[in-house]
Short mmCIF file of C-alpha atoms and ligand atoms in Angstrom, two decimals:
data_model
loop_
_atom_site.label_atom_id
_atom_site.label_comp_id
_atom_site.label_asym_id
_atom_site.label_seq_id
_atom_site.Cartn_x
_atom_site.Cartn_y
_atom_site.Cartn_z
CA UNK A 1 110.80 118.54 89.66
CA UNK A 2 107.56 117.53 91.40
CA UNK A 3 107.40 113.78 92.05
CA UNK A 4 104.61 112.01 90.20
CA UNK A 5 103.86 109.63 93.04
CA UNK A 6 100.11 110.05 93.53
CA UNK A 7 98.62 108.80 96.77
CA UNK A 8 97.37 105.26 96.58
CA UNK A 9 93.58 105.48 96.80
CA UNK A 10 93.23 101.86 97.95
CA UNK A 11 95.55 101.67 100.93
CA UNK A 12 96.59 98.04 101.48
CA UNK A 13 95.30 96.45 104.66
CA UNK A 14 97.44 93.31 104.77
CA UNK A 15 101.00 92.82 103.58
CA UNK A 16 103.13 89.70 103.22
CA UNK A 17 106.88 90.20 103.56
CA UNK A 18 108.95 87.17 102.56
CA UNK A 19 112.37 87.27 104.17
CA UNK A 20 110.90 89.80 106.61
CA UNK A 21 113.01 88.59 109.54
CA UNK A 22 116.19 89.44 107.61
CA UNK A 23 118.20 92.63 107.40
CA UNK A 24 116.28 94.78 104.89
CA UNK A 25 112.99 92.91 105.35
CA UNK A 26 112.78 93.70 109.06
CA UNK A 27 113.15 97.44 108.38
CA UNK A 28 110.35 97.20 105.81
CA UNK A 29 108.16 95.32 108.32
CA UNK A 30 108.79 97.98 110.95
CA UNK A 31 107.53 100.70 108.63
CA UNK A 32 104.47 98.72 107.53
CA UNK A 33 103.49 98.12 111.15
CA UNK A 34 104.00 101.82 111.94
CA UNK A 35 101.56 102.60 109.14
CA UNK A 36 98.92 100.35 110.68
CA UNK A 37 99.13 97.67 107.97
CA UNK A 38 98.64 94.09 109.18
CA UNK A 39 101.95 92.43 108.34
CA UNK A 40 102.64 88.74 107.91
CA UNK A 41 106.25 87.60 107.59
CA UNK A 42 107.26 84.36 105.88
CA UNK A 43 110.84 83.47 106.76
CA UNK A 44 112.60 80.15 107.29
CA UNK A 45 114.99 81.86 109.76
CA UNK A 46 117.97 80.41 107.87
CA UNK A 47 119.52 83.87 108.25
CA UNK A 48 116.78 86.08 109.66
CA UNK A 49 115.96 86.31 113.36
CA UNK A 50 112.69 86.51 115.25
CA UNK A 51 114.16 89.26 117.44
CA UNK A 52 114.45 91.53 114.36
CA UNK A 53 110.67 91.75 114.15
CA UNK A 54 108.28 94.12 115.88
CA UNK A 55 105.74 92.39 118.11
CA UNK A 56 102.84 93.64 116.05
CA UNK A 57 103.89 91.55 113.05
CA UNK A 58 102.98 87.88 112.59
CA UNK A 59 105.81 85.46 111.84
CA UNK A 60 105.21 82.27 109.90
CA UNK A 61 108.33 80.12 109.90
CA UNK A 62 108.52 78.32 106.58
CA UNK A 63 110.17 77.95 103.20
CA UNK A 64 109.09 80.01 100.17
CA UNK A 65 109.53 76.82 98.12
CA UNK A 66 106.83 75.02 100.14
CA UNK A 67 103.51 75.21 98.22
CA UNK A 68 101.28 74.62 101.26
CA UNK A 69 102.95 77.26 103.38
CA UNK A 70 102.94 79.81 100.56
CA UNK A 71 99.27 79.16 99.81
CA UNK A 72 98.32 79.69 103.45
CA UNK A 73 100.25 82.95 103.93
CA UNK A 74 98.84 84.55 100.76
CA UNK A 75 95.30 84.30 102.08
CA UNK A 76 93.80 87.81 102.53
CA UNK A 77 96.99 89.61 101.44
CA UNK A 78 96.79 92.82 99.30
CA UNK A 79 100.47 93.47 98.74
CA UNK A 80 103.51 91.18 98.63
CA UNK A 81 107.06 92.30 99.36
CA UNK A 82 109.30 89.49 98.13
CA UNK A 83 112.70 89.73 99.82
CA UNK A 84 113.46 86.13 100.80
CA UNK A 85 116.59 85.01 98.99
CA UNK A 86 120.07 83.61 99.35
CA UNK A 87 122.04 86.82 99.06
CA UNK A 88 125.71 85.95 98.73
CA UNK A 89 127.48 86.36 95.38
CA UNK A 90 130.38 84.17 96.50
CA UNK A 91 128.13 81.45 97.96
CA UNK A 92 126.14 81.37 94.73
CA UNK A 93 129.15 79.86 92.90
CA UNK A 94 129.56 77.11 95.49
CA UNK A 95 125.83 76.60 96.01
CA UNK A 96 124.60 76.93 92.44
CA UNK A 97 121.61 74.63 92.93
CA UNK A 98 120.62 76.05 96.34
CA UNK A 99 120.88 79.63 95.05
CA UNK A 100 118.63 78.96 92.05
CA UNK A 101 116.37 76.77 94.20
CA UNK A 102 115.52 79.61 96.59
CA UNK A 103 115.89 82.66 94.36
CA UNK A 104 114.33 81.30 91.17
CA UNK A 105 112.08 78.42 92.23
CA UNK A 106 111.03 80.14 95.47
CA UNK A 107 109.93 83.16 93.45
CA UNK A 108 108.15 80.96 90.91
CA UNK A 109 106.36 79.09 93.72
CA UNK A 110 105.12 82.36 95.19
CA UNK A 111 103.91 83.58 91.79
CA UNK A 112 102.21 80.29 91.00
CA UNK A 113 100.05 80.58 94.12
CA UNK A 114 99.18 84.22 93.68
CA UNK A 115 96.45 83.43 91.23
CA UNK A 116 93.00 83.50 92.83
CA UNK A 117 94.24 85.57 95.78
CA UNK A 118 93.41 89.23 96.41
CA UNK A 119 97.01 90.37 95.81
CA UNK A 120 97.04 93.65 93.87
CA UNK A 121 100.70 94.56 94.04
CA UNK A 122 103.95 92.58 94.04
CA UNK A 123 107.19 94.30 95.03
CA UNK A 124 110.33 92.36 94.22
CA UNK A 125 113.71 92.99 95.85
CA UNK A 126 116.15 92.76 92.98
CA UNK A 127 119.77 93.76 92.88
CA UNK A 128 122.39 95.87 91.16
CA UNK A 129 124.04 92.45 90.53
CA UNK A 130 121.61 92.06 87.59
CA UNK A 131 123.68 94.62 85.64
CA UNK A 132 127.04 92.86 85.95
CA UNK A 133 130.08 94.96 85.01
CA UNK A 134 129.21 98.57 84.29
CA UNK A 135 129.58 99.87 80.72
CA UNK A 136 129.04 103.42 81.99
CA UNK A 137 128.39 105.27 85.26
CA UNK A 138 126.05 106.06 86.83
CA UNK A 139 124.08 102.96 85.90
CA UNK A 140 120.52 103.71 84.82
CA UNK A 141 117.74 101.16 84.43
CA UNK A 142 118.41 100.92 80.66
CA UNK A 143 121.97 99.65 81.25
CA UNK A 144 122.51 96.18 79.69
CA UNK A 145 121.67 93.31 82.04
CA UNK A 146 124.61 90.91 81.98
CA UNK A 147 125.08 89.43 85.47
CA UNK A 148 128.52 88.05 86.33
CA UNK A 149 127.40 85.64 89.10
CA UNK A 150 124.81 82.91 89.58
CA UNK A 151 123.24 85.18 92.23
CA UNK A 152 122.84 88.01 89.68
CA UNK A 153 121.39 85.57 87.15
CA UNK A 154 118.89 84.25 89.71
CA UNK A 155 117.76 87.77 90.67
CA UNK A 156 117.34 88.66 86.97
CA UNK A 157 115.35 85.48 86.31
CA UNK A 158 113.17 86.44 89.30
CA UNK A 159 112.52 89.86 87.76
CA UNK A 160 111.40 88.30 84.47
CA UNK A 161 109.08 85.82 86.21
CA UNK A 162 107.58 88.61 88.34
CA UNK A 163 106.90 90.88 85.34
CA UNK A 164 105.47 88.07 83.22
CA UNK A 165 103.27 86.49 85.93
CA UNK A 166 102.00 89.81 87.28
CA UNK A 167 100.96 90.93 83.78
CA UNK A 168 99.22 87.60 83.31
CA UNK A 169 97.29 87.87 86.57
CA UNK A 170 96.56 91.62 86.42
CA UNK A 171 98.81 92.40 89.42
CA UNK A 172 100.96 95.55 89.54
CA UNK A 173 104.65 94.63 89.71
CA UNK A 174 107.44 96.84 91.05
CA UNK A 175 111.06 95.74 90.71
CA UNK A 176 113.52 97.50 93.01
CA UNK A 177 117.20 97.05 92.19
CA UNK A 178 118.85 97.68 95.54
CA UNK A 179 122.49 98.78 95.54
CA UNK A 180 124.93 97.97 98.41
CA UNK A 181 122.81 98.28 101.53
CA UNK A 182 124.29 98.70 105.01
CA UNK A 183 122.91 99.34 108.46
CA UNK A 184 121.86 97.77 111.74
CA UNK A 185 120.74 94.11 111.65
CA UNK A 186 122.89 93.17 108.66
CA UNK A 187 123.87 89.56 109.30
CA UNK A 188 127.54 89.11 109.97
CA UNK A 189 128.99 86.53 107.58
CA UNK A 190 132.39 86.52 105.84
CA UNK A 191 130.68 86.92 102.46
CA UNK A 192 127.99 89.60 102.61
CA UNK A 193 128.14 93.30 103.37
CA UNK A 194 131.62 94.80 103.26
CA UNK A 195 130.79 97.48 105.86
CA UNK A 196 129.59 94.97 108.44
CA UNK A 197 132.56 92.70 107.68
CA UNK A 198 135.06 95.58 108.09
CA UNK A 199 133.45 96.76 111.35
CA UNK A 200 133.84 93.28 112.87
CA UNK A 201 137.45 92.99 111.64
CA UNK A 202 138.23 96.37 113.20
CA UNK A 203 136.54 95.46 116.49
CA UNK A 204 138.78 92.38 116.61
CA UNK A 205 141.88 94.43 115.59
CA UNK A 206 142.26 92.31 112.43
CA UNK A 207 143.62 93.44 109.04
CA UNK A 208 141.01 94.45 106.48
CA UNK A 209 140.83 92.06 103.50
CA UNK A 210 140.56 93.97 100.22
CA UNK A 211 139.87 92.02 97.05
CA UNK A 212 141.66 93.54 94.05
CA UNK A 213 143.10 97.07 94.17
CA UNK A 214 140.40 98.54 96.42
CA UNK A 215 139.73 101.20 93.80
CA UNK A 216 136.39 99.58 92.92
CA UNK A 217 133.52 101.95 93.64
CA UNK A 218 130.24 101.01 95.33
CA UNK A 219 127.04 102.92 95.97
CA UNK A 220 126.42 102.38 99.68
CA UNK A 221 122.86 103.10 100.76
CA UNK A 222 121.55 103.08 104.31
CA UNK A 223 118.86 100.51 105.05
CA UNK A 224 116.47 103.22 106.26
CA UNK A 225 116.58 104.80 102.81
CA UNK A 226 116.06 101.40 101.18
CA UNK A 227 113.03 100.72 103.39
CA UNK A 228 111.66 104.19 102.57
CA UNK A 229 111.99 103.56 98.80
CA UNK A 230 110.28 100.20 99.25
CA UNK A 231 107.28 101.78 100.98
CA UNK A 232 107.12 104.49 98.30
CA UNK A 233 106.90 101.67 95.75
CA UNK A 234 103.85 100.33 97.59
CA UNK A 235 102.12 103.72 97.25
CA UNK A 236 103.18 104.22 93.63
CA UNK A 237 100.40 104.18 91.06
CA UNK A 238 102.32 105.00 87.86
CA UNK A 239 103.25 102.77 84.94
CA UNK A 240 107.01 102.45 85.44
CA UNK A 241 107.90 99.11 86.98
CA UNK A 242 111.68 98.99 87.53
CA UNK A 243 113.73 101.34 89.70
CA UNK A 244 117.29 101.61 90.96
CA UNK A 245 117.53 102.16 94.71
CA UNK A 246 120.87 103.74 95.58
CA UNK A 247 122.23 107.15 96.52
CA UNK A 248 123.90 108.19 93.26
CA UNK A 249 127.22 108.59 95.11
CA UNK A 250 130.16 106.21 94.89
CA UNK A 251 132.81 105.36 97.48
CA UNK A 252 135.82 103.18 96.69
CA UNK A 253 136.80 100.40 99.05
CA UNK A 254 140.15 101.99 99.98
CA UNK A 255 138.33 105.19 101.03
CA UNK A 256 135.73 103.18 102.92
CA UNK A 257 138.52 101.42 104.86
CA UNK A 258 140.09 104.73 105.83
CA UNK A 259 136.75 106.27 106.87
CA UNK A 260 136.02 103.24 109.07
CA UNK A 261 139.51 103.08 110.57
CA UNK A 262 139.23 106.80 111.47
CA UNK A 263 135.68 106.46 112.82
CA UNK A 264 136.71 103.53 115.03
CA UNK A 265 140.16 104.90 115.81
CA UNK A 266 141.97 101.73 114.70
CA UNK A 267 145.24 101.37 112.83
CA UNK A 268 145.10 97.91 111.27
CA UNK A 269 146.65 97.16 107.86
CA UNK A 270 144.90 96.68 104.53
CA UNK A 271 145.47 93.14 103.27
CA UNK A 272 145.22 93.10 99.45
CA UNK A 273 143.99 89.77 98.04
CA UNK A 274 143.14 88.53 94.55
CA UNK A 275 139.85 89.65 93.01
CA UNK A 276 136.78 87.55 93.79
CA UNK A 277 134.85 85.98 90.90
CA UNK A 278 131.45 87.48 90.12
CA UNK A 279 131.91 90.80 91.96
CA UNK A 280 130.80 93.50 89.52
CA UNK A 281 133.22 96.32 88.61
CA UNK A 282 132.43 99.90 89.67
CA UNK A 283 128.79 100.57 90.43
CA UNK A 284 126.94 103.78 91.14
CA UNK A 285 123.18 104.05 90.69
CA UNK A 286 121.46 106.63 88.55
CA UNK A 287 118.39 107.28 90.70
CA UNK A 288 116.69 109.95 88.55
CA UNK A 289 113.79 107.63 87.76
CA UNK A 290 113.08 106.76 91.42
CA UNK A 291 113.36 110.47 92.30
CA UNK A 292 110.96 111.54 89.58
CA UNK A 293 108.39 108.73 89.77
CA UNK A 294 108.49 107.55 93.39
CA UNK A 295 109.49 110.88 94.93
CA UNK A 296 112.48 109.09 96.51
CA UNK A 297 115.35 111.11 97.95
CA UNK A 298 117.98 109.27 99.98
CA UNK A 299 118.41 111.06 103.31
CA UNK A 300 121.63 109.64 104.65
CA UNK A 301 125.29 109.83 103.66
CA UNK A 302 127.77 107.14 104.64
CA UNK A 303 129.68 109.44 106.99
CA UNK A 304 126.48 110.47 108.80
CA UNK A 305 125.27 106.92 109.41
CA UNK A 306 128.47 104.96 110.03
CA UNK A 307 128.79 105.86 113.73
CA UNK A 308 125.30 104.45 114.41
CA UNK A 309 126.10 101.25 112.51
CA UNK A 310 129.41 100.82 114.36
CA UNK A 311 127.64 101.33 117.68
CA UNK A 312 124.94 98.78 116.83
CA UNK A 313 127.59 96.18 115.94
CA UNK A 314 129.54 96.86 119.15
CA UNK A 315 126.36 96.40 121.20
CA UNK A 316 125.57 93.19 119.30
CA UNK A 317 129.04 91.79 119.87
CA UNK A 318 128.94 92.43 123.60
CA UNK A 319 125.45 90.99 124.12
P1 LIG B 401 119.03 88.66 104.48
O1 LIG B 401 119.78 87.39 104.26
O2 LIG B 401 119.24 89.40 105.75
O3 LIG B 401 117.47 88.43 104.25
C1 LIG B 401 116.94 87.37 103.49
C2 LIG B 401 115.92 86.66 104.37
O4 LIG B 401 115.33 85.59 103.60
C3 LIG B 401 116.52 86.02 105.63
O5 LIG B 401 115.76 86.44 106.75
C4 LIG B 401 116.39 84.51 105.40
O6 LIG B 401 116.20 83.81 106.61
C5 LIG B 401 115.20 84.45 104.47
N1 LIG B 401 115.18 83.26 103.60
C6 LIG B 401 116.21 82.74 102.88
N2 LIG B 401 115.80 81.65 102.23
C7 LIG B 401 114.49 81.47 102.53
C8 LIG B 401 113.51 80.51 102.15
N3 LIG B 401 113.80 79.51 101.31
N4 LIG B 401 112.26 80.64 102.64
C9 LIG B 401 111.94 81.64 103.50
N5 LIG B 401 112.84 82.58 103.88
C10 LIG B 401 114.10 82.50 103.40
O7 LIG B 401 119.41 89.59 103.22
P2 LIG B 401 119.06 91.11 102.90
O8 LIG B 401 120.34 91.79 102.69
O9 LIG B 401 118.07 91.65 103.84
O10 LIG B 401 118.38 90.95 101.46
C11 LIG B 401 116.97 91.06 101.25
C12 LIG B 401 116.70 91.11 99.76
O11 LIG B 401 117.34 92.24 99.16
C13 LIG B 401 117.20 89.89 98.99
O12 LIG B 401 116.22 89.52 98.05
C14 LIG B 401 118.46 90.37 98.29
O13 LIG B 401 118.68 89.66 97.09
C15 LIG B 401 118.12 91.83 98.05
N6 LIG B 401 119.30 92.70 97.95
C16 LIG B 401 120.08 92.96 99.07
C17 LIG B 401 121.17 93.80 98.93
C18 LIG B 401 122.06 94.15 100.11
O14 LIG B 401 123.02 94.91 99.93
N7 LIG B 401 121.81 93.67 101.31
C19 LIG B 401 121.49 94.37 97.69
C20 LIG B 401 120.71 94.05 96.61
C21 LIG B 401 119.60 93.24 96.75
#
């Protein structure tokens, strides 16, 4: 079917990317700069890194919860990409207040100061965590929203604030529910990004920790595809406002471990541990809506992209 993504007649000149020095944000910034769009990044560098950014972008180091900083960076901006967040499901249980503080109040602060600016479009990085446990697969955008973690709740609250405030101010909102994203520049922590975690364990010849049976399925999408979908959302002129961003293909954690062990030629053991609270059950995205409306087609399979991601992590570790 022909995508209904008509070309945006008013090409944005200036973009603000919150969390732009982070993993997904920096790939979005790269594409904006390539398209000749002046790009301002607001990031507190709590996780993100200056070195992730292309020289042509402008970095403002600051907190999305700071009214003065937010006011100043919104000046002259046409389109906002809001990616700054605390992104760990597990940390969100321990850091309930900090999670809501950044993800909910940071979003609210941004929306509060958007009034009386020239912002025409607001793109919000949401998450498959807003769905919680799946009632059916693949998960479409009409699936019940019943998050199982404080992180999922905070991302869902963000969605509601974005939709409500944008309608109020006459700004076009787009909500993108990203599924499990992997790729170069993913921050290495023990809590976020199973692929990056496994690669580092394998590089150190350590056993792979698997929470639960390992039969849980995830929709792993390469960060280049996520960035592409995000830019398509900027160009989108239709009326739909919420899209899944995944591949539509699921891989269980046991299979992922074997693929990675083979790719890296390692023979470590799988260490089965008890399930972690808040991790949703199986998840695979139904991406028909993004395909039809945004003209989005994921380009990369896990097997095609893993070697590049492994190589990037090896280079990073030896630097
Ligand atoms: P990331 O941690 O690499 O990026 C988040 C960025 O926000 C970091 O650069 C961090 O320094 C910055 N930040 C955090 N708190 C801030 C604050 N108070 N003020 C200013 N900057 C702040 O994570 P990511 O994986 O790139 O995630 C980007 C977005 O995508 C997030 O909104 C996340 O919820 C969403 N998302 C990610 C995934 C995934 O698999 N990575 C899946 C679903 C949704």
